Coordinates of C-alpha atoms in Angstrom, one line a residue:
Chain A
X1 CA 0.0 0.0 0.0
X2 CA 1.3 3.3 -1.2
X3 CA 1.9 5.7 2.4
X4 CA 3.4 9.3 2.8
X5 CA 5.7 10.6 0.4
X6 CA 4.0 11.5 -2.7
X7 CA 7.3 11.3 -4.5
X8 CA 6.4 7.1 -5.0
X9 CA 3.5 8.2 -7.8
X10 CA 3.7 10.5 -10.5
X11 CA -0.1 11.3 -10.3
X12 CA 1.2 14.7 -9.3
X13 CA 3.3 15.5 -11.7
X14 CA 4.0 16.5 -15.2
X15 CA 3.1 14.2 -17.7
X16 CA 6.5 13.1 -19.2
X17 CA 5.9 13.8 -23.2
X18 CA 3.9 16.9 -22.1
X19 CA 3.8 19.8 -24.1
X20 CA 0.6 21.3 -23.9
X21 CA -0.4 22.6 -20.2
X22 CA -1.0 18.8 -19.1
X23 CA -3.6 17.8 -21.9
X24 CA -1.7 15.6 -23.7
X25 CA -1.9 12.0 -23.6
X26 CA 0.4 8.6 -24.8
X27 CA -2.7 7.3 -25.6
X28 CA -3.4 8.8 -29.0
X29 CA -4.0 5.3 -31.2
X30 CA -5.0 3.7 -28.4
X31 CA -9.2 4.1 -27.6
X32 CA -8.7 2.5 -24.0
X33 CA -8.8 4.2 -20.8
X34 CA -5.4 5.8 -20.5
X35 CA -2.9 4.7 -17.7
X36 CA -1.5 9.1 -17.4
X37 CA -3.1 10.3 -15.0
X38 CA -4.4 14.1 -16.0
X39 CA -5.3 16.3 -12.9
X40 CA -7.7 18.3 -15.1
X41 CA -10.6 15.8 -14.9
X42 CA -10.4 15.9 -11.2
X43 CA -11.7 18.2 -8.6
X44 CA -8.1 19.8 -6.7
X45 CA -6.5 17.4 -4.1
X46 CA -5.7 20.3 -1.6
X47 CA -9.7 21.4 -2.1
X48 CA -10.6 17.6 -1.5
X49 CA -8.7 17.2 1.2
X50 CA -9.5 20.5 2.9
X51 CA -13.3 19.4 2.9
X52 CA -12.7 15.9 4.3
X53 CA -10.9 17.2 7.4
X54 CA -14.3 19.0 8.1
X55 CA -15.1 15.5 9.0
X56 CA -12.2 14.1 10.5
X57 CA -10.7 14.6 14.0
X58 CA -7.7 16.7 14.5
X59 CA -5.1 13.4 15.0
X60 CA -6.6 11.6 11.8
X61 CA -4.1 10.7 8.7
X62 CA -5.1 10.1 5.4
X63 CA -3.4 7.8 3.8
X64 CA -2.3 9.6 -0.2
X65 CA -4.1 6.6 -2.0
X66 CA -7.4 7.1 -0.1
X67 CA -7.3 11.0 -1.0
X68 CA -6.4 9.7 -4.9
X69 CA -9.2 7.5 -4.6
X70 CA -11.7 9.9 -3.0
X71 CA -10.6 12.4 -5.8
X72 CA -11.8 9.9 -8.2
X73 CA -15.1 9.5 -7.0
X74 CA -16.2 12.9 -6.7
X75 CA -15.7 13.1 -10.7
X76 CA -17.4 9.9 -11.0
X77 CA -20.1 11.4 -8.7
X78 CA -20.4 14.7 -11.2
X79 CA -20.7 12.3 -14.3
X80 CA -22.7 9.8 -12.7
X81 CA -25.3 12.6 -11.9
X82 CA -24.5 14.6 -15.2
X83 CA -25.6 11.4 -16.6
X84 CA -28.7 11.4 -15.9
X85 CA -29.8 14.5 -15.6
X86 CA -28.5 15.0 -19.1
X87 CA -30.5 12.2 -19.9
X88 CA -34.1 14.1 -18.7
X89 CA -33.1 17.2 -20.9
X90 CA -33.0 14.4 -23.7
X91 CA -36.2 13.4 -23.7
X92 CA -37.8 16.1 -22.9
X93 CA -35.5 17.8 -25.8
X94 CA -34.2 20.4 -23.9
X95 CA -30.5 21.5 -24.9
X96 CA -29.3 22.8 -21.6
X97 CA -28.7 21.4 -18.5
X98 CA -30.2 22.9 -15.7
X99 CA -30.2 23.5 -12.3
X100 CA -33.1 21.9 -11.5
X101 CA -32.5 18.5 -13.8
X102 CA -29.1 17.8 -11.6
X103 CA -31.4 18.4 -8.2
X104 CA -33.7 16.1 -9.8
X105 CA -31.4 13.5 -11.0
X106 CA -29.8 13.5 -7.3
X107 CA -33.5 12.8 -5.9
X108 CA -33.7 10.2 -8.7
X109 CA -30.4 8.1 -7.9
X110 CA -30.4 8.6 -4.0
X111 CA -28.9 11.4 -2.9
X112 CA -32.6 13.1 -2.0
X113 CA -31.1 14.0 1.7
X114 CA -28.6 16.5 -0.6
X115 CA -31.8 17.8 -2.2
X116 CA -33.0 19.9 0.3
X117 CA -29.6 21.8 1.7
X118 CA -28.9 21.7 -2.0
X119 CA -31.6 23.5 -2.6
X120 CA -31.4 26.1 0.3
X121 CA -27.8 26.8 -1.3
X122 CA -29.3 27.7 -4.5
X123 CA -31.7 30.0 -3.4
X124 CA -29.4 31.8 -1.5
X125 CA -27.1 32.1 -4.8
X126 CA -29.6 33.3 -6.7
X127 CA -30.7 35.9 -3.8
X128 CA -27.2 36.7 -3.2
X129 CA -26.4 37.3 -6.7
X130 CA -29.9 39.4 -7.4
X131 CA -28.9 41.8 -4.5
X132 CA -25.6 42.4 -5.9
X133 CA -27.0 42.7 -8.9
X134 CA -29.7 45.6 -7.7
X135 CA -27.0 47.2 -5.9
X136 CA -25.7 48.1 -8.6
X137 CA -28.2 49.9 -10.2
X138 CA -28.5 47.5 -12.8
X139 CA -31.1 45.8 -14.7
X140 CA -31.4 42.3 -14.0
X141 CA -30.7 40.6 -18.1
X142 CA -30.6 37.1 -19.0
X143 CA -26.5 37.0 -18.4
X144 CA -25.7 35.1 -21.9
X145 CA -26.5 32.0 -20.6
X146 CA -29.4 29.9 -21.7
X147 CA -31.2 30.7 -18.7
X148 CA -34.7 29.7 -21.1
X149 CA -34.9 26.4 -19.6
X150 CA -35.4 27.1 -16.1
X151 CA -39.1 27.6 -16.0
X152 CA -39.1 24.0 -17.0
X153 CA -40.8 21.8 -14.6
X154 CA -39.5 22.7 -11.3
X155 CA -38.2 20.0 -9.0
X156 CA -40.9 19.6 -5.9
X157 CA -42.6 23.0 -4.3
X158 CA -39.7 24.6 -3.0
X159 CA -38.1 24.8 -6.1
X160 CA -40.7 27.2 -7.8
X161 CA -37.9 30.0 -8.9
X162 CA -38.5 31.3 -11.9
X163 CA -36.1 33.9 -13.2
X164 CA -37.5 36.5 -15.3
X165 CA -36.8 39.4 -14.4
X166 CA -34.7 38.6 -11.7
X167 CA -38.1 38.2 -9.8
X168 CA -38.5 35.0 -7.6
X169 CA -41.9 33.3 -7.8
X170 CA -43.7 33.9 -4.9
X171 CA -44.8 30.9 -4.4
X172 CA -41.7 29.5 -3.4
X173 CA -43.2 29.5 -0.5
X174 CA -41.8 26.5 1.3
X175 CA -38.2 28.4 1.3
X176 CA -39.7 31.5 4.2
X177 CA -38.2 34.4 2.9
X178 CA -36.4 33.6 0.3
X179 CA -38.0 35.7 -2.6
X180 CA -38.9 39.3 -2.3
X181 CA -41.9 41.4 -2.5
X182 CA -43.6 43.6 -4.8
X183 CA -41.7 46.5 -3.5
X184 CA -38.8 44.9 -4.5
X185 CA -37.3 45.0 0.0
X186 CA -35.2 41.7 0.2
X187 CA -36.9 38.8 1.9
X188 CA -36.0 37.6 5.7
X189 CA -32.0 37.5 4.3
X190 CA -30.1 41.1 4.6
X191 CA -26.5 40.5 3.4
X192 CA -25.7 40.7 7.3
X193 CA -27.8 37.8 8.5
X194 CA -26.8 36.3 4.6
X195 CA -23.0 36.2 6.3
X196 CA -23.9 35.0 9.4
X197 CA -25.8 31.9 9.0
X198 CA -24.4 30.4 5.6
X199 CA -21.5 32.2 3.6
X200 CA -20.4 30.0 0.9
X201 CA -19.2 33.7 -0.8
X202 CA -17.4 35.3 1.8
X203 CA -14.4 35.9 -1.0
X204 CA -17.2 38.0 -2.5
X205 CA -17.6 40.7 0.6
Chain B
X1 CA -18.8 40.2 -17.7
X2 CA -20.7 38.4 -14.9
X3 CA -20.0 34.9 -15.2
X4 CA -16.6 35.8 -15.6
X5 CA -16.4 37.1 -12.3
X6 CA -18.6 34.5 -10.9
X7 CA -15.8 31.8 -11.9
X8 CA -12.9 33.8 -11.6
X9 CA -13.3 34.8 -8.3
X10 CA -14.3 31.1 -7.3
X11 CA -10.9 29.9 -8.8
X12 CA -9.0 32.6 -6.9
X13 CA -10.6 31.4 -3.8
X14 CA -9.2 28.0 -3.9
X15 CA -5.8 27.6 -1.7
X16 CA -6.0 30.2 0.4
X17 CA -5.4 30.0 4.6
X18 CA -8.5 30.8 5.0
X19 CA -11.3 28.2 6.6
X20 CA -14.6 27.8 6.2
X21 CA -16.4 27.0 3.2
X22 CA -14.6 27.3 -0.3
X23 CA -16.6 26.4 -3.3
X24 CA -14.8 23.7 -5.8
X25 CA -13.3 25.3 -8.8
X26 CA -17.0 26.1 -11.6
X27 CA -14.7 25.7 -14.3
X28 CA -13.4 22.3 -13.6
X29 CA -16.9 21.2 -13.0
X30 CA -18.4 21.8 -15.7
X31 CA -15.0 20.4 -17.5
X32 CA -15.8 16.8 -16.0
X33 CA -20.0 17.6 -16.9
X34 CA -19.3 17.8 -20.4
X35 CA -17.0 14.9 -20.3
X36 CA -19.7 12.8 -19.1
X37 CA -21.1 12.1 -22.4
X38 CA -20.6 12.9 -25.7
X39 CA -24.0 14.4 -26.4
X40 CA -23.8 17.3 -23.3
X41 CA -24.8 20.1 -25.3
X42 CA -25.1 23.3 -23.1
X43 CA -24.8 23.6 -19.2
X44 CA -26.6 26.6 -17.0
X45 CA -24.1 28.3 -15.3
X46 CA -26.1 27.4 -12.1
X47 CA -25.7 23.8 -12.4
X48 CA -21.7 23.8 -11.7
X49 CA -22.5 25.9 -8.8
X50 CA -25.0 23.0 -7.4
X51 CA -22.3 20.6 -7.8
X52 CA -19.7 23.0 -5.8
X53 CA -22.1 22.3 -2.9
X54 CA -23.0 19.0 -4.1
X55 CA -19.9 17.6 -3.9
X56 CA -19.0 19.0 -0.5
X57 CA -21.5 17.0 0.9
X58 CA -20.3 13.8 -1.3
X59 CA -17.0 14.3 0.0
X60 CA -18.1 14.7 3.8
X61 CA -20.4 11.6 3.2
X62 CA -17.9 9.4 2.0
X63 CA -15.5 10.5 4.4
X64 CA -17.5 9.9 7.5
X65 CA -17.9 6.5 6.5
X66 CA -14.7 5.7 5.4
X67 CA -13.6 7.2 9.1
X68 CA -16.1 4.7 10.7
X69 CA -14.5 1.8 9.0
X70 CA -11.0 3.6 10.2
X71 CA -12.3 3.6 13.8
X72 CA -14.0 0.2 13.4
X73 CA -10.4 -1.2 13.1
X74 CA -8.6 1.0 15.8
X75 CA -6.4 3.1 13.9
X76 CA -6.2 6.8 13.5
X77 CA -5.0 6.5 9.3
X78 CA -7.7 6.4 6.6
X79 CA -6.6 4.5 4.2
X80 CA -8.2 3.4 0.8
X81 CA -9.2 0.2 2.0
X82 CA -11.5 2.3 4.7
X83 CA -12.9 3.8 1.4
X84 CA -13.8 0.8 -0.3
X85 CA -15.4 -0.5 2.4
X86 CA -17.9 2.0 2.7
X87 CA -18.6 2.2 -0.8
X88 CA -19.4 -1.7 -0.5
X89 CA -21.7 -0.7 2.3
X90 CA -23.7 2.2 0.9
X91 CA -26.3 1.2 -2.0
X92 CA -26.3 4.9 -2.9
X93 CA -22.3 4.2 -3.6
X94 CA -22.9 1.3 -6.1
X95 CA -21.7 3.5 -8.9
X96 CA -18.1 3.5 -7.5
X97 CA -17.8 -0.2 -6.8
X98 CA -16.0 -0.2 -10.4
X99 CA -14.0 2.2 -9.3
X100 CA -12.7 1.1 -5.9
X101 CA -12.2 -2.1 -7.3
X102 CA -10.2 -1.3 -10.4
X103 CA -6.7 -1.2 -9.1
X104 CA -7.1 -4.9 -8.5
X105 CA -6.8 -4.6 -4.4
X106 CA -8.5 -7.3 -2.8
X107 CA -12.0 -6.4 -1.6
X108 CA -12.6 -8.3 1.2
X109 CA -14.5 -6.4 3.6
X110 CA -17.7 -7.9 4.1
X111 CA -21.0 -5.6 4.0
X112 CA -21.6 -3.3 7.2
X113 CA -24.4 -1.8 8.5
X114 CA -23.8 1.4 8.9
X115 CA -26.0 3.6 11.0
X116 CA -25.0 7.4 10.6
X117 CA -28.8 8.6 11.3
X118 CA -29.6 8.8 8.0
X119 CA -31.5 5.6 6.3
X120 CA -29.6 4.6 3.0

């Protein structure tokens, strides 16, 4: 079993014949799953392991191979759910992936008890990003994005956000205050109380 | 332009020595999304930002009970065999027994329940 020093694998490093930023392969005439190891279709290691000492106790090790492997499965997680969700937008030939279809395909293979907190994320984002946005004195425009599909059938009551406008549909009403009023006042969250209970953007303040 | 910002300042917010919660790099996401298949047209810029969080709580799940299996046998270092055992023992993990599996280490754990208040 491979332990400590991370000079025993190159998953790490450079790929040897390299010559373009890391995306080149010795795999070219051969269709089968590639033996180099490219760090670009995984999530960061130092990210990956940042997150799994939330978990662990202060006197836990982790062993390289079990961060390797863990960093595998998060991209196998993405496509996994990517997967499926792209499969919905399939048949009901939509071109964009929403949103809502990878909440939906998480529901749909499982992973329902990320649904909810998932959810609860989201809404924040798109508050958080609407008050910046208003801040600003700016109109609130379609940003470029195909943003067309997200009236598409929304995933359970609390996911009733459309986007037009940059107005939430008020009958998200299973999220409290988490659309705003005629007036256009902010719901329950100010950006105070917004840092205070969940601050996934604090490299935004 | 917004998005711009929305992904540059994510990526710039990666390895800092700050704590508290850091949001996976958007652009790296939706790298390994359109990977997925070959027919993955267009992705909403919301749907990296799901996984971000999405993957948080993958890795924290997987780690917990990889760290039971760790305790389970009285040691203090996680090792990947910790992590194929749990995979084994959560149905919602069946998607990674290939995975776990591949590098040809003997699986031999046997099946656990595993009770972390949360029916799987």
């Amino acid at each position: 079993m491979q332990h400590g020093n991370s000079s025993n694998s190159n998953r790490n490093n450079n790929i040897i014949n390299d010559t373009n930023n890391g995306n080149t392969t010795n795999c070219d005439t051969v269709p089968q799953p590639c033996m180099v190891r490219e760090q670009d279709q995984y999530m960061p290691i130092a990210n990956v392991i940042r997150i799994m000492r939330r978990i662990l106790p202060a006197h836990a090790k982790i062993s390289d191979d079990a961060k390797e492997t863990i960093q595998e499965c998060v991209s196998e997680y993405i496509s996994f759910i990517t997967g499926e969700a792209n499969e919905r937008c399939q048949r009901e030939q939509r071109k964009t992936i929403t949103a809502e279809d990878v909440l939906w395909a998480m529901g749909k293979l499982g992973f329902d008890d990320y649904v909810e907190p998932l959810t609860v994320f989201l809404s924040r984002y798109r508050e958080n990003e609407n008050e910046r946005t208003s801040l600003r004195g700016e109109p609130i425009l379609k940003r470029g994005i195909d943003y067309g599909q997200m009236m598409m059938a929304p995933y359970g009551p609390a996911f009733h956000m459309g986007h037009h406008q940059g107005m939430f549909d008020a009958a998200a009403t299973a999220m409290g205050g988490y659309f705003r009023d005629a007036s256009g006042a902010a719901g329950s969250s100010s950006p105070a109380s917004l840092t205070k209970n969940f601050d996934p953007f604090g490299q935004f303040k | 332009m917004r998005q711009a910002r929305t992904y540059s300042g994510i990526l710039s917010g990666g390895i800092s020595g700050r704590t508290g919660p850091h949001l996976l790099p958007l652009a790296r996401i939706k790298k390994i999304m359109k990977k997925s298949g070959d027919d993955v047209k267009m992705i909403s810029g919301e749907a990296p930002i799901v996984f971000s969080k999405a993957c948080e709580l993958f890795i924290e799940e997987l780690t917990q009970r990889s760290w039971m299996v760790t305790m389970r046998g009285k040691r203090r270092t996680l090792n990947k065999e910790d992590v194929t055992s749990a995979v084994i023992a959560t149905d919602i993990f069946d998607f990674l027994l290939n995975l776990v599996s591949d590098t040809g280490n003997s699986v031999e754990a046997a099946p656990l329940e595993m009770d972390i208040s949360k029916s799987s």
